[in-house]
């Protein structure tokens, strides 16, 4: 009996010793890592502190070194003249020439980046944004070169975006204008009668053109920050019901999808929100229109509204709101989920829809709907994203509620 008790105590002692050894090893490893980290930080601070006196990382230090070298050379030559029979005039000339050569060499190395940036700036002024300057230096000129290259890259991207914008807008404008012109020419030439069906076709193309202009104006206002928010509290259920009612009434005017069913789910039914109703209407209407266009035959689009993530006890007393728009379409690949909110993107926001006979027909859109939705949500201080969904596409937007809206 005593032998078994002694064996048990010995085993427990060994187990405790091993646990203590593991804890000590972990503590030592953490101490070593902390010491290495603090040592690296101290060395970085020291290295940065030595920068003002490093000729390779500071132009001031380089100019100071130039002065020191010139003085040292002149002093050495003067000492040499006093110890030899060389005339002072010769030593003076030699010291002046040596100082000028060193100064010229240093000045050339210092001003070369400025000359290169001047040439690149002239090329950019003439529309060539592909020019870059070498940035291998570690001093202030190196930092200036790096910032110059970043500025050139940004200008090149802006110029590319401007050209793409003009090309895309021209393309989008050309399509409805050509269709409207064809309809009117047929009426004028007597090929077709000015019956209600022909006029409806002309009206749909006019509405398509008007939507494009409205989208571009909205984006211009948002970019310039001239869209004020008029936020207030309102009840979510009747508000979203009105949005869905308008969407049902507009089906068939902007596109040919009349077979898609819209469903509203608000929980709790008395949910309140704090936002700009006009801007939120624009966001939800764009999302519904986009979801309808990408739904299958006799598909279903669901609009869900819940209290925001920060709402106390899930009641939404602070006016925060989470809205989801779900469709049953093909969905969006994960690699494209960020790009769909860009202007004129070509994924889910492209206005092509599945026709009633299973083909793909042009939806007559601009690809700007989701871009406008993102800007309006971010104007509220909220967030919009493509969320995970087992089927179709689920776009989720979150508004922060009271006290968190951008001015």
Coordinates of C-alpha atoms in Angstrom, one line a residue:
X1 CA 0.0 0.0 0.0
X2 CA 2.8 2.5 1.0
X3 CA 4.7 1.5 -2.1
X4 CA 1.8 2.4 -4.4
X5 CA 1.2 5.7 -2.6
X6 CA 4.9 6.5 -2.9
X7 CA 4.9 5.7 -6.6
X8 CA 1.8 7.9 -7.2
X9 CA 3.4 10.8 -5.4
X10 CA 6.6 10.4 -7.4
X11 CA 4.7 10.3 -10.7
X12 CA 2.8 13.5 -9.7
X13 CA 6.1 15.2 -8.7
X14 CA 7.6 14.3 -12.0
X15 CA 4.5 15.6 -13.9
X16 CA 4.6 18.9 -11.9
X17 CA 8.3 19.2 -12.6
X18 CA 7.8 18.7 -16.3
X19 CA 5.0 21.2 -16.4
X20 CA 7.1 23.7 -14.5
X21 CA 10.0 23.1 -16.9
X22 CA 7.7 23.8 -19.9
X23 CA 6.4 27.0 -18.3
X24 CA 10.0 28.1 -17.7
X25 CA 11.0 27.3 -21.2
X26 CA 8.0 29.3 -22.6
X27 CA 8.8 32.2 -20.3
X28 CA 12.4 32.2 -21.4
X29 CA 11.4 32.0 -25.1
X30 CA 9.1 35.0 -24.6
X31 CA 11.8 36.9 -22.8
X32 CA 14.2 36.2 -25.7
X33 CA 11.7 37.3 -28.3
X34 CA 10.9 40.5 -26.3
X35 CA 14.6 41.2 -25.9
X36 CA 15.2 40.7 -29.6
X37 CA 12.2 42.9 -30.5
X38 CA 13.3 45.7 -28.1
X39 CA 16.8 45.4 -29.3
X40 CA 15.7 45.8 -32.9
X41 CA 13.5 48.8 -32.0
X42 CA 16.4 50.4 -30.1
X43 CA 18.7 49.9 -33.1
X44 CA 16.1 51.4 -35.5
X45 CA 15.7 54.4 -33.2
X46 CA 19.5 54.8 -33.1
X47 CA 19.9 54.3 -36.8
X48 CA 17.2 56.9 -37.4
X49 CA 18.8 59.3 -34.9
X50 CA 22.1 59.1 -36.8
X51 CA 20.5 60.1 -40.1
X52 CA 21.3 63.8 -39.8
X53 CA 25.0 63.1 -39.6
X54 CA 25.0 60.3 -42.3
X55 CA 26.1 61.8 -45.7
X56 CA 24.4 58.9 -47.6
X57 CA 21.0 59.6 -46.0
X58 CA 21.0 63.4 -45.5
X59 CA 21.8 66.2 -48.0
X60 CA 22.7 68.5 -45.1
X61 CA 25.3 66.0 -43.9
X62 CA 26.6 65.6 -47.4
X63 CA 27.1 69.4 -47.8
X64 CA 28.7 69.5 -44.4
X65 CA 31.1 66.7 -45.4
X66 CA 31.9 68.6 -48.5
X67 CA 32.9 71.6 -46.5
X68 CA 35.0 69.5 -44.1
X69 CA 36.8 67.7 -46.9
X70 CA 37.6 71.0 -48.7
X71 CA 39.0 72.5 -45.4
X72 CA 41.0 69.5 -44.7
X73 CA 42.5 69.4 -48.2
X74 CA 43.4 73.1 -48.0
X75 CA 45.0 72.7 -44.6
X76 CA 47.0 69.7 -45.7
X77 CA 48.3 71.6 -48.7
X78 CA 49.2 74.6 -46.6
X79 CA 51.1 72.4 -44.2
X80 CA 52.9 70.8 -47.2
X81 CA 53.8 74.2 -48.5
X82 CA 55.3 75.2 -45.1
X83 CA 57.4 72.0 -45.0
X84 CA 58.6 72.3 -48.5
X85 CA 60.0 74.8 -50.9
X86 CA 56.7 75.0 -52.9
X87 CA 55.4 78.5 -53.3
X88 CA 52.2 79.4 -51.5
X89 CA 50.6 80.6 -54.8
X90 CA 50.9 77.2 -56.3
X91 CA 49.5 75.5 -53.2
X92 CA 46.6 78.0 -53.3
X93 CA 45.8 77.3 -56.9
X94 CA 46.0 73.5 -56.3
X95 CA 43.7 73.7 -53.3
X96 CA 41.2 75.8 -55.2
X97 CA 41.1 73.4 -58.2
X98 CA 40.8 70.4 -55.9
X99 CA 37.9 72.1 -54.0
X100 CA 36.1 73.0 -57.2
X101 CA 36.5 69.4 -58.6
X102 CA 35.1 67.9 -55.4
X103 CA 32.3 70.4 -55.2
X104 CA 31.4 69.8 -58.9
X105 CA 31.3 66.0 -58.3
X106 CA 29.1 66.3 -55.2
X107 CA 26.8 68.9 -56.8
X108 CA 26.4 66.7 -59.8
X109 CA 25.4 63.7 -57.7
X110 CA 23.0 65.9 -55.7
X111 CA 21.3 67.7 -58.6
X112 CA 21.0 64.7 -60.9
X113 CA 17.7 63.5 -59.4
X114 CA 16.3 67.1 -59.7
X115 CA 17.3 67.2 -63.4
X116 CA 15.7 63.8 -63.9
X117 CA 12.5 64.9 -62.2
X118 CA 12.4 68.1 -64.3
X119 CA 12.5 66.1 -67.5
X120 CA 9.8 63.7 -66.2
X121 CA 7.6 66.7 -65.1
X122 CA 8.0 68.2 -68.6
X123 CA 6.9 64.9 -70.2
X124 CA 3.9 64.7 -67.8
X125 CA 2.9 68.2 -68.8
X126 CA 2.8 67.0 -72.4
X127 CA 0.6 64.1 -71.4
X128 CA 3.2 61.3 -70.9
X129 CA 2.5 59.9 -67.4
X130 CA 4.6 56.8 -67.9
X131 CA 7.9 58.5 -67.0
X132 CA 9.5 57.5 -63.6
X133 CA 12.6 58.7 -61.8
X134 CA 15.2 56.5 -60.2
X135 CA 14.7 56.3 -56.4
X136 CA 17.7 54.2 -55.2
X137 CA 19.0 57.1 -53.0
X138 CA 18.5 57.0 -49.3
X139 CA 18.5 60.8 -48.6
X140 CA 15.8 63.5 -49.0
X141 CA 16.1 63.3 -52.8
X142 CA 15.4 59.6 -52.6
X143 CA 12.2 60.3 -50.6
X144 CA 11.3 63.1 -53.1
X145 CA 11.8 60.6 -56.0
X146 CA 9.6 58.0 -54.4
X147 CA 6.8 60.5 -53.8
X148 CA 7.2 61.8 -57.3
X149 CA 6.8 58.3 -58.7
X150 CA 3.7 57.7 -56.6
X151 CA 2.2 61.0 -57.8
X152 CA 3.0 60.0 -61.4
X153 CA 1.4 56.6 -60.9
X154 CA -1.7 58.3 -59.4
X155 CA -1.9 60.8 -62.3
X156 CA -1.5 57.9 -64.8
X157 CA -4.3 56.0 -63.1
X158 CA -6.6 59.1 -63.1
X159 CA -5.9 59.7 -66.8
X160 CA -6.6 56.1 -67.6
X161 CA -9.8 56.2 -65.6
X162 CA -10.9 59.5 -67.4
X163 CA -10.3 57.9 -70.8
X164 CA -12.2 54.7 -69.8
X165 CA -15.0 56.9 -68.3
X166 CA -15.4 58.9 -71.6
X167 CA -15.3 55.7 -73.6
X168 CA -17.9 53.9 -71.4
X169 CA -20.2 56.8 -71.2
X170 CA -20.0 57.3 -75.0
X171 CA -20.8 53.6 -75.5
X172 CA -23.7 53.7 -73.1
X173 CA -25.1 56.9 -74.6
X174 CA -24.8 55.6 -78.1
X175 CA -27.0 52.5 -77.6
X176 CA -30.2 54.2 -76.4
X177 CA -29.8 57.1 -78.8
X178 CA -29.3 54.7 -81.7
X179 CA -32.4 52.7 -80.7
X180 CA -34.5 55.8 -80.2
X181 CA -33.4 57.2 -83.5
X182 CA -34.3 53.9 -85.3
X183 CA -37.8 54.0 -83.8
X184 CA -38.4 57.6 -84.7
X185 CA -37.0 57.1 -88.3
X186 CA -39.4 54.1 -88.8
X187 CA -42.3 56.3 -87.7
X188 CA -41.2 59.2 -89.9
X189 CA -40.6 57.0 -92.9
X190 CA -43.9 55.2 -92.5
X191 CA -42.4 51.8 -91.8
X192 CA -44.2 51.6 -88.5
X193 CA -47.2 53.4 -87.1
X194 CA -47.0 55.7 -84.1
X195 CA -49.1 53.2 -82.1
X196 CA -48.9 52.8 -78.3
X197 CA -46.5 49.9 -78.5
X198 CA -44.0 51.9 -80.7
X199 CA -44.3 54.8 -78.3
X200 CA -43.6 52.6 -75.3
X201 CA -40.4 51.4 -77.0
X202 CA -39.3 54.9 -77.6
X203 CA -40.2 55.9 -74.0
X204 CA -38.2 53.0 -72.6
X205 CA -35.1 54.1 -74.5
X206 CA -35.7 57.7 -73.3
X207 CA -36.0 56.4 -69.7
X208 CA -32.8 54.4 -70.1
X209 CA -31.0 57.5 -71.3
X210 CA -32.4 59.5 -68.4
X211 CA -31.3 56.9 -65.9
X212 CA -27.7 57.1 -67.3
X213 CA -27.7 60.9 -67.0
X214 CA -29.1 60.8 -63.5
X215 CA -26.5 58.2 -62.4
X216 CA -23.7 60.4 -63.8
X217 CA -25.1 63.5 -62.1
X218 CA -25.4 61.6 -58.8
X219 CA -21.8 60.4 -59.0
X220 CA -20.6 63.9 -59.8
X221 CA -22.4 65.3 -56.8
X222 CA -21.1 62.5 -54.5
X223 CA -17.5 63.0 -55.8
X224 CA -17.7 66.8 -55.1
X225 CA -19.3 66.3 -51.7
X226 CA -22.3 68.4 -52.4
X227 CA -24.9 65.8 -51.5
X228 CA -26.2 66.7 -48.0
X229 CA -27.8 64.1 -45.8
X230 CA -31.2 64.8 -44.3
X231 CA -31.3 62.0 -41.8
X232 CA -34.4 61.4 -39.6
X233 CA -36.1 58.5 -37.8
X234 CA -38.7 56.5 -39.7
X235 CA -40.5 53.2 -39.5
X236 CA -38.8 50.6 -41.7
X237 CA -41.7 48.3 -42.7
X238 CA -44.0 50.9 -44.5
X239 CA -40.9 52.6 -46.0
X240 CA -39.5 49.4 -47.6
X241 CA -43.0 48.3 -48.6
X242 CA -43.3 51.6 -50.6
X243 CA -39.9 50.9 -52.2
X244 CA -41.0 47.4 -53.2
X245 CA -44.3 48.7 -54.5
X246 CA -42.6 51.2 -56.8
X247 CA -40.3 48.4 -58.0
X248 CA -43.3 46.3 -58.8
X249 CA -44.9 49.1 -60.7
X250 CA -41.7 49.9 -62.7
X251 CA -41.2 46.3 -63.8
X252 CA -41.5 46.2 -67.5
X253 CA -40.6 49.8 -68.2
X254 CA -36.8 49.7 -67.6
X255 CA -36.5 46.0 -68.5
X256 CA -38.7 43.1 -69.5
X257 CA -38.6 41.1 -66.2
X258 CA -42.2 40.8 -65.0
X259 CA -42.0 37.3 -63.7
X260 CA -39.7 37.9 -60.6
X261 CA -41.5 38.1 -57.3
X262 CA -40.5 40.5 -54.6
X263 CA -40.7 39.6 -50.9
X264 CA -40.2 41.8 -47.8
X265 CA -39.1 40.5 -44.4
X266 CA -38.8 43.0 -41.6
X267 CA -38.1 41.9 -38.0
X268 CA -39.2 43.2 -35.6
X269 CA -42.2 44.7 -37.5
X270 CA -41.9 47.9 -35.5
X271 CA -38.3 48.4 -36.4
X272 CA -37.1 52.0 -36.6
X273 CA -34.2 53.4 -38.6
X274 CA -32.2 56.7 -38.7
X275 CA -31.0 57.7 -42.1
X276 CA -31.7 59.9 -45.1
X277 CA -34.9 58.3 -46.6
X278 CA -34.2 59.6 -50.1
X279 CA -30.6 58.3 -50.3
X280 CA -31.6 55.0 -48.8
X281 CA -34.5 54.7 -51.3
X282 CA -31.9 55.2 -54.0
X283 CA -29.7 52.4 -52.6
X284 CA -32.4 49.8 -52.1
X285 CA -34.1 50.6 -55.4
X286 CA -30.7 50.1 -57.2
X287 CA -30.1 46.8 -55.4
X288 CA -33.6 45.5 -56.1
X289 CA -33.3 46.5 -59.8
X290 CA -29.9 44.7 -60.0
X291 CA -31.2 41.6 -58.3
X292 CA -34.3 41.4 -60.5
X293 CA -32.3 41.6 -63.6
X294 CA -30.1 38.7 -62.6
X295 CA -32.9 36.4 -61.3
X296 CA -33.9 33.3 -63.1
X297 CA -37.3 32.8 -64.6
X298 CA -40.0 33.1 -61.9
X299 CA -37.3 33.8 -59.4
X300 CA -37.7 35.5 -56.1
X301 CA -35.9 38.6 -54.6
X302 CA -36.1 39.0 -50.9
X303 CA -35.4 42.2 -49.0
X304 CA -34.6 41.7 -45.3
X305 CA -34.3 44.3 -42.6
X306 CA -32.9 43.8 -39.1
X307 CA -31.5 46.0 -36.3
X308 CA -27.9 46.8 -36.9
X309 CA -25.1 44.9 -35.2
X310 CA -24.6 47.5 -32.5
X311 CA -28.3 47.8 -31.6
X312 CA -28.9 47.2 -27.9
X313 CA -30.7 43.9 -27.2
X314 CA -31.5 43.6 -30.9
X315 CA -34.2 46.3 -30.7
X316 CA -32.7 48.9 -33.0
X317 CA -33.4 51.7 -30.5
X318 CA -30.3 53.6 -31.8
X319 CA -31.7 53.7 -35.4
X320 CA -29.0 51.3 -36.7
X321 CA -30.2 49.2 -39.6
X322 CA -29.0 46.1 -41.6
X323 CA -30.6 45.5 -45.0
X324 CA -30.1 42.5 -47.2
X325 CA -31.2 42.0 -50.8
X326 CA -31.1 38.3 -51.9
X327 CA -31.7 36.9 -55.4
X328 CA -31.6 33.4 -56.8
X329 CA -29.3 34.2 -59.7
X330 CA -25.9 32.8 -60.6
X331 CA -24.2 34.8 -57.8
X332 CA -20.8 36.6 -57.9
X333 CA -17.4 34.9 -57.8
X334 CA -15.4 35.6 -54.7
X335 CA -12.6 37.2 -56.7
X336 CA -15.1 39.7 -58.2
X337 CA -17.0 40.8 -55.0
X338 CA -15.0 43.9 -54.4
X339 CA -14.9 45.0 -58.0
X340 CA -18.7 45.0 -58.5
X341 CA -18.9 48.3 -56.7
X342 CA -16.6 50.0 -59.1
X343 CA -18.0 52.2 -61.8
X344 CA -18.8 50.5 -65.1
X345 CA -17.7 47.1 -63.6
X346 CA -18.5 44.1 -65.8
X347 CA -19.6 41.5 -63.3
X348 CA -22.9 41.4 -61.4
X349 CA -23.5 45.1 -62.0
X350 CA -23.5 44.7 -65.8
X351 CA -27.0 45.2 -66.9
X352 CA -27.5 42.0 -68.8
X353 CA -30.4 39.8 -67.8
X354 CA -31.7 36.3 -68.4
X355 CA -34.5 36.6 -70.9
X356 CA -37.8 34.9 -70.6
X357 CA -36.7 32.3 -73.1
X358 CA -33.5 31.5 -71.4
X359 CA -31.2 33.8 -73.5
X360 CA -29.2 36.8 -72.5
X361 CA -30.7 40.1 -73.4
X362 CA -29.3 43.5 -72.8
X363 CA -30.8 45.1 -69.7
X364 CA -30.2 48.6 -70.8
X365 CA -28.2 49.7 -67.7
X366 CA -25.0 51.6 -67.0
X367 CA -23.1 49.6 -64.4
X368 CA -23.3 52.6 -62.1
X369 CA -26.1 51.4 -59.7
X370 CA -23.8 49.6 -57.3
X371 CA -21.2 52.3 -57.3
X372 CA -23.9 54.9 -56.4
X373 CA -25.2 52.5 -53.7
X374 CA -21.7 52.2 -52.1
X375 CA -21.2 56.0 -52.1
X376 CA -24.6 56.6 -50.5
X377 CA -24.0 54.0 -47.8
X378 CA -20.5 55.3 -47.1
X379 CA -21.9 58.8 -46.9
X380 CA -24.0 57.6 -44.0
X381 CA -20.9 56.1 -42.4
X382 CA -22.1 52.6 -43.1
X383 CA -20.8 49.6 -45.1
X384 CA -22.0 47.6 -48.1
X385 CA -20.6 44.3 -49.2
X386 CA -21.4 41.0 -51.0
X387 CA -22.0 38.5 -48.3
X388 CA -21.8 34.7 -48.4
X389 CA -24.9 33.0 -49.7
X390 CA -25.6 29.3 -50.5
X391 CA -27.5 30.4 -53.5
X392 CA -27.6 33.5 -55.7
X393 CA -26.2 36.8 -54.5
X394 CA -26.7 38.4 -51.1
X395 CA -25.8 42.1 -50.8
X396 CA -25.7 43.4 -47.3
X397 CA -25.6 47.0 -46.2
X398 CA -25.3 48.3 -42.6
X399 CA -26.1 51.8 -41.4
X400 CA -24.8 53.0 -38.1
X401 CA -27.8 54.9 -36.9
X402 CA -27.8 58.1 -34.7
X403 CA -24.7 60.0 -34.0
X404 CA -22.5 58.2 -36.6
X405 CA -23.5 59.9 -39.8
X406 CA -20.9 61.8 -41.8
X407 CA -21.7 65.5 -42.2

